PDB file of C-alpha atoms and ligand atoms in Angstrom:
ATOM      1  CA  UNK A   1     -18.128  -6.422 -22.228  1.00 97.00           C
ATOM      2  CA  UNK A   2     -19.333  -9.982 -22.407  1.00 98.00           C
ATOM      3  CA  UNK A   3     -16.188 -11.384 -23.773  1.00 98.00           C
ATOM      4  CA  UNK A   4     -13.944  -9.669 -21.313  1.00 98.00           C
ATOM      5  CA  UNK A   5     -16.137 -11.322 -18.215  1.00 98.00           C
ATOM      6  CA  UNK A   6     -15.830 -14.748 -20.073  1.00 98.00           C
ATOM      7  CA  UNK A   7     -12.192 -14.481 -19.584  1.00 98.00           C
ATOM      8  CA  UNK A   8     -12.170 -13.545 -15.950  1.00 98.00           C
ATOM      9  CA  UNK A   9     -15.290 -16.187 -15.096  1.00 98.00           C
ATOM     10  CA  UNK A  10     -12.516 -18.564 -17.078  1.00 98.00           C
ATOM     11  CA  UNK A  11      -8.955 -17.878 -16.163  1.00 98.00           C
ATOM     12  CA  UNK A  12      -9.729 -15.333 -13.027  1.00 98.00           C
ATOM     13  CA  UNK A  13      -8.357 -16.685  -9.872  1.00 98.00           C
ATOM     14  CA  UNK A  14      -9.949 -15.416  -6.158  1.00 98.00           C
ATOM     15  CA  UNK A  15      -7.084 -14.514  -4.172  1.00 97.00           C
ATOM     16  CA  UNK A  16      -9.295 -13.047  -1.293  1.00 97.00           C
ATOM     17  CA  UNK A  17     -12.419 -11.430  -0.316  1.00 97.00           C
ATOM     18  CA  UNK A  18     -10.388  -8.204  -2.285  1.00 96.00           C
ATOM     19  CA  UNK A  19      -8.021  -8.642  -5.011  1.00 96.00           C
ATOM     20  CA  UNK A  20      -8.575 -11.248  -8.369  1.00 98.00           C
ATOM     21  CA  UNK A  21      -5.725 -12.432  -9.990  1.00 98.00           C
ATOM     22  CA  UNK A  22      -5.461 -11.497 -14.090  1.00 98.00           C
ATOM     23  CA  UNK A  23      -2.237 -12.612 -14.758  1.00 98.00           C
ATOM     24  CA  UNK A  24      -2.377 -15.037 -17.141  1.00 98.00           C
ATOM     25  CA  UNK A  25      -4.485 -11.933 -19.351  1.00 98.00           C
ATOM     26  CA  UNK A  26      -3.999  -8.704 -18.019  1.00 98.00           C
ATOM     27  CA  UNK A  27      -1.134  -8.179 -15.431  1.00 97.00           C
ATOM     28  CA  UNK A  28       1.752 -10.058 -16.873  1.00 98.00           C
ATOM     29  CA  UNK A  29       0.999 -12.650 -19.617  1.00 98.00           C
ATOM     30  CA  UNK A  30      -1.157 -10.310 -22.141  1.00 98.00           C
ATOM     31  CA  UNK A  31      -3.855 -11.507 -24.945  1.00 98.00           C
ATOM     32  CA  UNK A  32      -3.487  -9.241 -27.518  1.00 98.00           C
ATOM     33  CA  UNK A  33      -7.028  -9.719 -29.153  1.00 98.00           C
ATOM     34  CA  UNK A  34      -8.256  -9.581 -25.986  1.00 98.00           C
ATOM     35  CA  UNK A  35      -6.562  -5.520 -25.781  1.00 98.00           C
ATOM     36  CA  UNK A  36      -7.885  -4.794 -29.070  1.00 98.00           C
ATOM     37  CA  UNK A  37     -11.655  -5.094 -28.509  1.00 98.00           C
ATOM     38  CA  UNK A  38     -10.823  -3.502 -25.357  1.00 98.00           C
ATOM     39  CA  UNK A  39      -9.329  -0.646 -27.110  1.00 98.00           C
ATOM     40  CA  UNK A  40     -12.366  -0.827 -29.471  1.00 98.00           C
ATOM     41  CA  UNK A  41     -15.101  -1.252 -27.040  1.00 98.00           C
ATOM     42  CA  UNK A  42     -13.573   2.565 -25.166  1.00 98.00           C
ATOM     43  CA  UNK A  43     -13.465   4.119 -28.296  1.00 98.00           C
ATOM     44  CA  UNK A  44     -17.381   3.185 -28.573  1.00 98.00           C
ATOM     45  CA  UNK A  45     -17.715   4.376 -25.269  1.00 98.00           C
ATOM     46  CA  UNK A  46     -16.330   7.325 -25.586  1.00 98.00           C
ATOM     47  CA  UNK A  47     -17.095   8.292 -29.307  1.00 96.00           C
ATOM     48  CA  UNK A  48     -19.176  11.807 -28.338  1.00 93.00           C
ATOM     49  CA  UNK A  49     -16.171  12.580 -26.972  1.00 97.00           C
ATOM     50  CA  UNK A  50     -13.328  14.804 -28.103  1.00 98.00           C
ATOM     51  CA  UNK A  51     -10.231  12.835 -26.519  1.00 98.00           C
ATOM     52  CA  UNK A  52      -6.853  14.067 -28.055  1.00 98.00           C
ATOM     53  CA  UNK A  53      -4.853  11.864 -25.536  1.00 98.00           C
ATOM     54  CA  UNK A  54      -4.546   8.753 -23.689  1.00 98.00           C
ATOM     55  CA  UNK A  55      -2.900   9.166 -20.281  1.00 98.00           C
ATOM     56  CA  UNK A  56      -2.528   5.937 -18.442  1.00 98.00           C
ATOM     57  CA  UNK A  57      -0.278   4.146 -15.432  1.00 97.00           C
ATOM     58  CA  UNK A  58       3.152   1.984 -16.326  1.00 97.00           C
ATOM     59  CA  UNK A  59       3.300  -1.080 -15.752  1.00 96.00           C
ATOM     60  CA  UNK A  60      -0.883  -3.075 -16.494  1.00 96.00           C
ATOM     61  CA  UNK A  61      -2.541   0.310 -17.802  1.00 98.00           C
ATOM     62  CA  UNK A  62      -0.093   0.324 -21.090  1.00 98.00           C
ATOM     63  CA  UNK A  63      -1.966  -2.501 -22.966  1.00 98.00           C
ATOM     64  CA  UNK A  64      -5.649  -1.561 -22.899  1.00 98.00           C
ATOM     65  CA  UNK A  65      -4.641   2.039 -23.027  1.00 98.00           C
ATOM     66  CA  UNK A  66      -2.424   1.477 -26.163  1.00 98.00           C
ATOM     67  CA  UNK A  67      -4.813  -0.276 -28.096  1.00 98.00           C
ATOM     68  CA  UNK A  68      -7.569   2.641 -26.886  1.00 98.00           C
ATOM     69  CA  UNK A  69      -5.408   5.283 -28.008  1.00 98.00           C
ATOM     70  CA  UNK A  70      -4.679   3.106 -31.207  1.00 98.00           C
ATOM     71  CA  UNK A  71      -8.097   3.417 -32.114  1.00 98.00           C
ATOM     72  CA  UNK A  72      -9.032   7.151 -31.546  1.00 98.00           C
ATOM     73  CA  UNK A  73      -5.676   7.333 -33.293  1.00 98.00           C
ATOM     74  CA  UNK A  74      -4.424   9.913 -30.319  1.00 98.00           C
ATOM     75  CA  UNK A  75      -0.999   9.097 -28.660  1.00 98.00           C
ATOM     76  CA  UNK A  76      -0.595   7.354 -25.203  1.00 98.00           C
ATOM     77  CA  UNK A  77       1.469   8.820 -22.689  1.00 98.00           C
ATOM     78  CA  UNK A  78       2.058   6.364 -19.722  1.00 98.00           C
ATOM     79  CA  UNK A  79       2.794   8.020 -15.998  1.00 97.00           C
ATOM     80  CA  UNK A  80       5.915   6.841 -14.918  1.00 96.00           C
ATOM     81  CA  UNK A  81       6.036   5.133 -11.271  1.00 92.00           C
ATOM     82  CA  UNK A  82       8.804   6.333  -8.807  1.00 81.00           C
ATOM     83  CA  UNK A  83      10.152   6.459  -5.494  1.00 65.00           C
ATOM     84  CA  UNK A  84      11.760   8.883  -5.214  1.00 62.00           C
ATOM     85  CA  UNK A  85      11.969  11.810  -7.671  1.00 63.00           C
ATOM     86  CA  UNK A  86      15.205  14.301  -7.277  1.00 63.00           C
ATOM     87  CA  UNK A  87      15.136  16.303 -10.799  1.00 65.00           C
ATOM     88  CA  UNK A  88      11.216  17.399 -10.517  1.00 73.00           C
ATOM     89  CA  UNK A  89      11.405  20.568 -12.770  1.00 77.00           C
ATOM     90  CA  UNK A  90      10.482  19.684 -15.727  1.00 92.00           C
ATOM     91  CA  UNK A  91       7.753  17.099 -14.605  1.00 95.00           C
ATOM     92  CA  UNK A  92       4.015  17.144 -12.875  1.00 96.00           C
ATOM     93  CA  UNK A  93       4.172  14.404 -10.230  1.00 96.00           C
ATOM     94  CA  UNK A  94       1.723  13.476  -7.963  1.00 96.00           C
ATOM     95  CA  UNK A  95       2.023  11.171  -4.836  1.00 95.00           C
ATOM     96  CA  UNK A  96      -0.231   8.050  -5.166  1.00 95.00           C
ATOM     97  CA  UNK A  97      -0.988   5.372  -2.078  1.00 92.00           C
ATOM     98  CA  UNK A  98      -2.372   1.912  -2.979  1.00 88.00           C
ATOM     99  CA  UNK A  99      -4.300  -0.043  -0.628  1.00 83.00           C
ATOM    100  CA  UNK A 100      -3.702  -3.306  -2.647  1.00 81.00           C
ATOM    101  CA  UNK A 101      -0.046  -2.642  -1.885  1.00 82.00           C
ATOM    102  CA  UNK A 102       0.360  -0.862   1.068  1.00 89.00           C
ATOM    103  CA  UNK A 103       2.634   1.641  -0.386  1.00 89.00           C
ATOM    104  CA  UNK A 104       2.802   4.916  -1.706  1.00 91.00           C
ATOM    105  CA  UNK A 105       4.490   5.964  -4.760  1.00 91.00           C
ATOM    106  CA  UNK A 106       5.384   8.881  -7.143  1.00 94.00           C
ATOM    107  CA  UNK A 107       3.897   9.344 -10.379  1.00 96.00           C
ATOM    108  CA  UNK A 108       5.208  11.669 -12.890  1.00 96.00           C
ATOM    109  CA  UNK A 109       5.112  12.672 -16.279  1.00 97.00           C
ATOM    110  CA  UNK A 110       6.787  14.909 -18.448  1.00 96.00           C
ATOM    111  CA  UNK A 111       5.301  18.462 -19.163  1.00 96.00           C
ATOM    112  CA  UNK A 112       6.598  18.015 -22.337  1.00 96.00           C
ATOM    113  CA  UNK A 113       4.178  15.880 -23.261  1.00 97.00           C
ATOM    114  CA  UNK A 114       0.874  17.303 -21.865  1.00 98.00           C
ATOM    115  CA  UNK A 115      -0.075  20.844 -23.202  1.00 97.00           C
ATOM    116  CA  UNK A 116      -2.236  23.199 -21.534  1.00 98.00           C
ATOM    117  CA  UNK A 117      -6.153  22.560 -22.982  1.00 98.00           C
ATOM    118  CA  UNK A 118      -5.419  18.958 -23.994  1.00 98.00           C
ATOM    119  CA  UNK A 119      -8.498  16.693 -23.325  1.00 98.00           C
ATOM    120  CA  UNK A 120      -7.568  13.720 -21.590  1.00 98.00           C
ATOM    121  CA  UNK A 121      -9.014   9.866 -21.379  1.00 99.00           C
ATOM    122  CA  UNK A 122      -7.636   8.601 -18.511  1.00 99.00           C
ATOM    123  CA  UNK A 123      -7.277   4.429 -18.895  1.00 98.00           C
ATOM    124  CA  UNK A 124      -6.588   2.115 -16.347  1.00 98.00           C
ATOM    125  CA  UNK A 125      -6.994  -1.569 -15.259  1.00 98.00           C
ATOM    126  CA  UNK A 126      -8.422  -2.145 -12.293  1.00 98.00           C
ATOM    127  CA  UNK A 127     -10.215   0.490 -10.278  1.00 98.00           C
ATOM    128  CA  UNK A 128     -10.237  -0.157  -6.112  1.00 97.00           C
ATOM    129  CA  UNK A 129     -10.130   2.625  -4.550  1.00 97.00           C
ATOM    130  CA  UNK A 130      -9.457   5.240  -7.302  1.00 98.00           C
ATOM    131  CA  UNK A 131      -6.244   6.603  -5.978  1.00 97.00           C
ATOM    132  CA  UNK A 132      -4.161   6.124  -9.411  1.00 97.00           C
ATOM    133  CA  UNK A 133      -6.745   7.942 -11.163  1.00 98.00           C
ATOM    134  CA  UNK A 134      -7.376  10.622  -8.648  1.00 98.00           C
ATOM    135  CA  UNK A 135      -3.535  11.061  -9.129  1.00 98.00           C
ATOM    136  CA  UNK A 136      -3.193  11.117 -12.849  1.00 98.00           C
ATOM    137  CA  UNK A 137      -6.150  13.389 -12.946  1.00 98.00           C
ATOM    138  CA  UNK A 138      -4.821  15.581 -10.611  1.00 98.00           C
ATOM    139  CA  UNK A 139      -1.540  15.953 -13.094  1.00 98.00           C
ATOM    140  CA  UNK A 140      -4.188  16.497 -16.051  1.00 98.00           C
ATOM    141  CA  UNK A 141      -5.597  19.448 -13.848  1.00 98.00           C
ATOM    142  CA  UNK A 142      -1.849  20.744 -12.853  1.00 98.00           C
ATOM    143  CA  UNK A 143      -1.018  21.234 -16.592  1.00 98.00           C
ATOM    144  CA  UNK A 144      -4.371  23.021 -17.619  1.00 98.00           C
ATOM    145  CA  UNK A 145      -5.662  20.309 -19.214  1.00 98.00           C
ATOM    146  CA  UNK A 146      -9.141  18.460 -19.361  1.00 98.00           C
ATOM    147  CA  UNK A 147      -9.894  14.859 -18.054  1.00 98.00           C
ATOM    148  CA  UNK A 148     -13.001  13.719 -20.576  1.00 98.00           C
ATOM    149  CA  UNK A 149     -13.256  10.269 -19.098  1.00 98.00           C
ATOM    150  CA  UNK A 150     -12.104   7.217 -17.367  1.00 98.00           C
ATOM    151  CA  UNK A 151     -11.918   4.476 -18.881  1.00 98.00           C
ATOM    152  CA  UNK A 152     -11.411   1.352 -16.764  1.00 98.00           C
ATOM    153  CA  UNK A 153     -11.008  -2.499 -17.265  1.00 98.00           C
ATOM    154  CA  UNK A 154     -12.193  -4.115 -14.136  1.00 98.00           C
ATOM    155  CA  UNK A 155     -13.934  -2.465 -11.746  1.00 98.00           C
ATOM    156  CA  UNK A 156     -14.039  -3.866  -8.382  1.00 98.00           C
ATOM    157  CA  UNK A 157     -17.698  -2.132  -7.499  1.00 98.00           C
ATOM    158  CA  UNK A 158     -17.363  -3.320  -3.847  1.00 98.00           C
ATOM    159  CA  UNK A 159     -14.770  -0.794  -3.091  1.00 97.00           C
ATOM    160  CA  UNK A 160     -15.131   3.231  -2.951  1.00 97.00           C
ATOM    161  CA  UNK A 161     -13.203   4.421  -6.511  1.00 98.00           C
ATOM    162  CA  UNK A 162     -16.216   4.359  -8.493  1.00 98.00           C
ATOM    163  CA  UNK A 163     -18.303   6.491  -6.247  1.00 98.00           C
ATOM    164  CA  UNK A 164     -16.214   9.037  -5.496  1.00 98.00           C
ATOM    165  CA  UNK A 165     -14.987   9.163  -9.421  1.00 98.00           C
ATOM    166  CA  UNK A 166     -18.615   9.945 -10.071  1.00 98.00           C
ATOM    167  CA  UNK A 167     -18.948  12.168  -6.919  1.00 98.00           C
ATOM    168  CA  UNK A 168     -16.132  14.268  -7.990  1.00 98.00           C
ATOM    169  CA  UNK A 169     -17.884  14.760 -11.490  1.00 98.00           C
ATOM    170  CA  UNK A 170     -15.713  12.255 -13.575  1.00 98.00           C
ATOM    171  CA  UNK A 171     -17.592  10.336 -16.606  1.00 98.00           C
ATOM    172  CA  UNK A 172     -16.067   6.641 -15.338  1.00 98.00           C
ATOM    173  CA  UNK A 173     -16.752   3.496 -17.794  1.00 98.00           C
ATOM    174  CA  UNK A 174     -16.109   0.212 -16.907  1.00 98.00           C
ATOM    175  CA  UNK A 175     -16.052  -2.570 -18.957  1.00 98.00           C
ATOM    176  CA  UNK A 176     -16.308  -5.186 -16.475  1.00 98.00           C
ATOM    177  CA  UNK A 177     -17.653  -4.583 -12.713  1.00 98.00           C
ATOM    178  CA  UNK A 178     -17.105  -6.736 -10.295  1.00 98.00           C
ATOM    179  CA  UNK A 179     -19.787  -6.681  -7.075  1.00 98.00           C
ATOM    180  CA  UNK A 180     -18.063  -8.758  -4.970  1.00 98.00           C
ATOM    181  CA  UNK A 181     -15.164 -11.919  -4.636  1.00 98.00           C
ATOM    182  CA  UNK A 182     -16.211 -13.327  -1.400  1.00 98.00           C
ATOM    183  CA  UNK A 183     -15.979 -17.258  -0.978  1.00 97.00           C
ATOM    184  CA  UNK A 184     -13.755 -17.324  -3.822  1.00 96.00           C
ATOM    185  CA  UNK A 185     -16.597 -16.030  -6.776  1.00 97.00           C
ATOM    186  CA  UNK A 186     -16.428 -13.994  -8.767  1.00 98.00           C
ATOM    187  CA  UNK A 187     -20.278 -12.378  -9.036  1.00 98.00           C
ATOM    188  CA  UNK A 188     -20.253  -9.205 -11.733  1.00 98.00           C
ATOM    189  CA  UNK A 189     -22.890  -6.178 -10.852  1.00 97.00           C
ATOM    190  CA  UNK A 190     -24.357  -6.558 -14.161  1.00 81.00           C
TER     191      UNK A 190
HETATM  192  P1  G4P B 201      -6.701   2.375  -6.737  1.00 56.34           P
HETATM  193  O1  G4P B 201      -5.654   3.028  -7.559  1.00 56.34           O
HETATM  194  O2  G4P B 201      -8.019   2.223  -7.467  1.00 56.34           O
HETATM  195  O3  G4P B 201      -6.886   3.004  -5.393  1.00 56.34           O
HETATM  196  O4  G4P B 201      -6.238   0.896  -6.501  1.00 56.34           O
HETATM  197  P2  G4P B 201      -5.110   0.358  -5.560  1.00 56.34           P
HETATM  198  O5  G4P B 201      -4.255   1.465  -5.103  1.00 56.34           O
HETATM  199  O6  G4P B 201      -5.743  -0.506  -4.556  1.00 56.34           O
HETATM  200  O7  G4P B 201      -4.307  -0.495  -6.622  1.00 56.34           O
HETATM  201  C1  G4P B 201      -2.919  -0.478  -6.655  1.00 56.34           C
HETATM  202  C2  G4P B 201      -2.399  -1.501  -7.594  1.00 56.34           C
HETATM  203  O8  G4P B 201      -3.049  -2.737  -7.368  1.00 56.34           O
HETATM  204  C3  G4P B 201      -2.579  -1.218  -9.058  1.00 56.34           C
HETATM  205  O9  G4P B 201      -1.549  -1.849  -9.746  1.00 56.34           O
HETATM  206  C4  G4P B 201      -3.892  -1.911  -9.373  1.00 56.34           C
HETATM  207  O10 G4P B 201      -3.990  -2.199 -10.734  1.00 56.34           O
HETATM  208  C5  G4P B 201      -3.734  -3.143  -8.557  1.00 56.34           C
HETATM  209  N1  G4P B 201      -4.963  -3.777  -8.133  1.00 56.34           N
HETATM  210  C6  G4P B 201      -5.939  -3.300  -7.350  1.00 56.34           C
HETATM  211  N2  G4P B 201      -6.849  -4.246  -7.119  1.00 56.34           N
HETATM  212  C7  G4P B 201      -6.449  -5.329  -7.802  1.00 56.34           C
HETATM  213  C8  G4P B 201      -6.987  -6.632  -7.960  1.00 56.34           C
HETATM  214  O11 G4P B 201      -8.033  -7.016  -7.420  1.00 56.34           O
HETATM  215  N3  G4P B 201      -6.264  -7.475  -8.734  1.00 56.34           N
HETATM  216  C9  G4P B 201      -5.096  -7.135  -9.348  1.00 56.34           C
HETATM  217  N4  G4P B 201      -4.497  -8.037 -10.097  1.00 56.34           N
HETATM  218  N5  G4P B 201      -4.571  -5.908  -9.210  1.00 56.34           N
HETATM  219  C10 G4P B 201      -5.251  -5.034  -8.444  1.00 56.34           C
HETATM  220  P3  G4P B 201      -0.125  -1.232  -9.853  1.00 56.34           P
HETATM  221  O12 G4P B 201       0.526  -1.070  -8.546  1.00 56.34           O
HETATM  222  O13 G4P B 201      -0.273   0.032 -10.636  1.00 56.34           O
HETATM  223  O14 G4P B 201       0.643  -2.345 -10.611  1.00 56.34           O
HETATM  224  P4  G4P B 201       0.944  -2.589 -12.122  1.00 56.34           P
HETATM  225  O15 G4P B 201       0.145  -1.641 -12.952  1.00 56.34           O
HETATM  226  O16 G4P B 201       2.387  -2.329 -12.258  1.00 56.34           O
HETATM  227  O17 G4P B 201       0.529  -3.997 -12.386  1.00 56.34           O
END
């Protein structure tokens, strides 16, 4: 999505050989027009696909997925982040551990709000080493439902997610993929 690597070419800043800052789009200040053709370029993505619901991760996920799901006109459900989790029953959780951060977290979401034979576009920002989406698609799988795709913002290509999404059978789409950040560029695999 050319107008989606515009912005990180223009306001993307290299923090290392690993992570790129999106904060000013993505990760804490949000452009709104910017989520919209995200939202719409998915949809196009996944349009020969039957996708009744968007699952995504609180707190970055929410935007693009909200404006996905606002196009295939399918509700969003956002996994909730947690430390710890005491009342469990009436939730799937999954444990998740990030590289980035170093630390491993709960994810959970209500069974109330993912049926049995629901089929499921997973949407996400960033995809590193593909641990949040192993995780929510592991809580798809735990409530009988389908994951259809993955759907995921920027793609950091140098790192493993990708190939062992695709390994594992998943239909992944990324709108922007990034090949590699070393000495502070930003050079996309496409
Ligand atoms: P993985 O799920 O693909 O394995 O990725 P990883 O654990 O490494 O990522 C954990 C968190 O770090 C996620 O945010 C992810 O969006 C973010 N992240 C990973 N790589 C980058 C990067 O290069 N730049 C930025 N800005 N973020 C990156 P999170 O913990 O879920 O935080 P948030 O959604 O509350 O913002």
């Amino acid at each position: 999505m050319q107008k989606l690597k515009d912005k990180i070419r223009q306001e993307g800043i290299v923090l290392s050989d690993q992570v790129l800052k999106v904060d000013s789009f993505l990760n804490h200040r949000i452009d709104p027009a910017l989520m919209k053709e995200i939202g719409q370029a998915f949809a196009r993505r996944f349009s020969g696909v039957r996708v009744d619901l968007v699952l995504t991760l609180e707190s970055s996920g929410i935007a693009p997925a909200l404006m996905t799901a606002l196009e295939l006109q399918v509700p969003l459900v956002f996994a909730r982040k947690q430390k710890s989790l005491t009342m469990k029953d009436d939730l799937y959780v999954e444990t998740v551990y990030s590289f980035t951060k170093q630390q491993e977290s709960q994810v959970a979401v209500s069974r109330r709000f993912l049926e049995s034979g629901t089929n499921v576009l997973i949407i996400d920002d960033f995809l590193a080493h593909g641990e949040a989406a192993f995780g929510m698609a592991r809580i798809v799988e735990a409530a009988g439902a389908r994951t259809v795709g993955i759907g995921i913002v920027i793609e950091k290509s140098f790192q493993n997610g990708y190939a062992k999404l695709a390994e594992a059978g998943y239909r992944v789409e990324s709108l922007a993929r990034i090949a590699s950040l070393e000495n502070g560029d930003v050079r996309f695999a496409d």
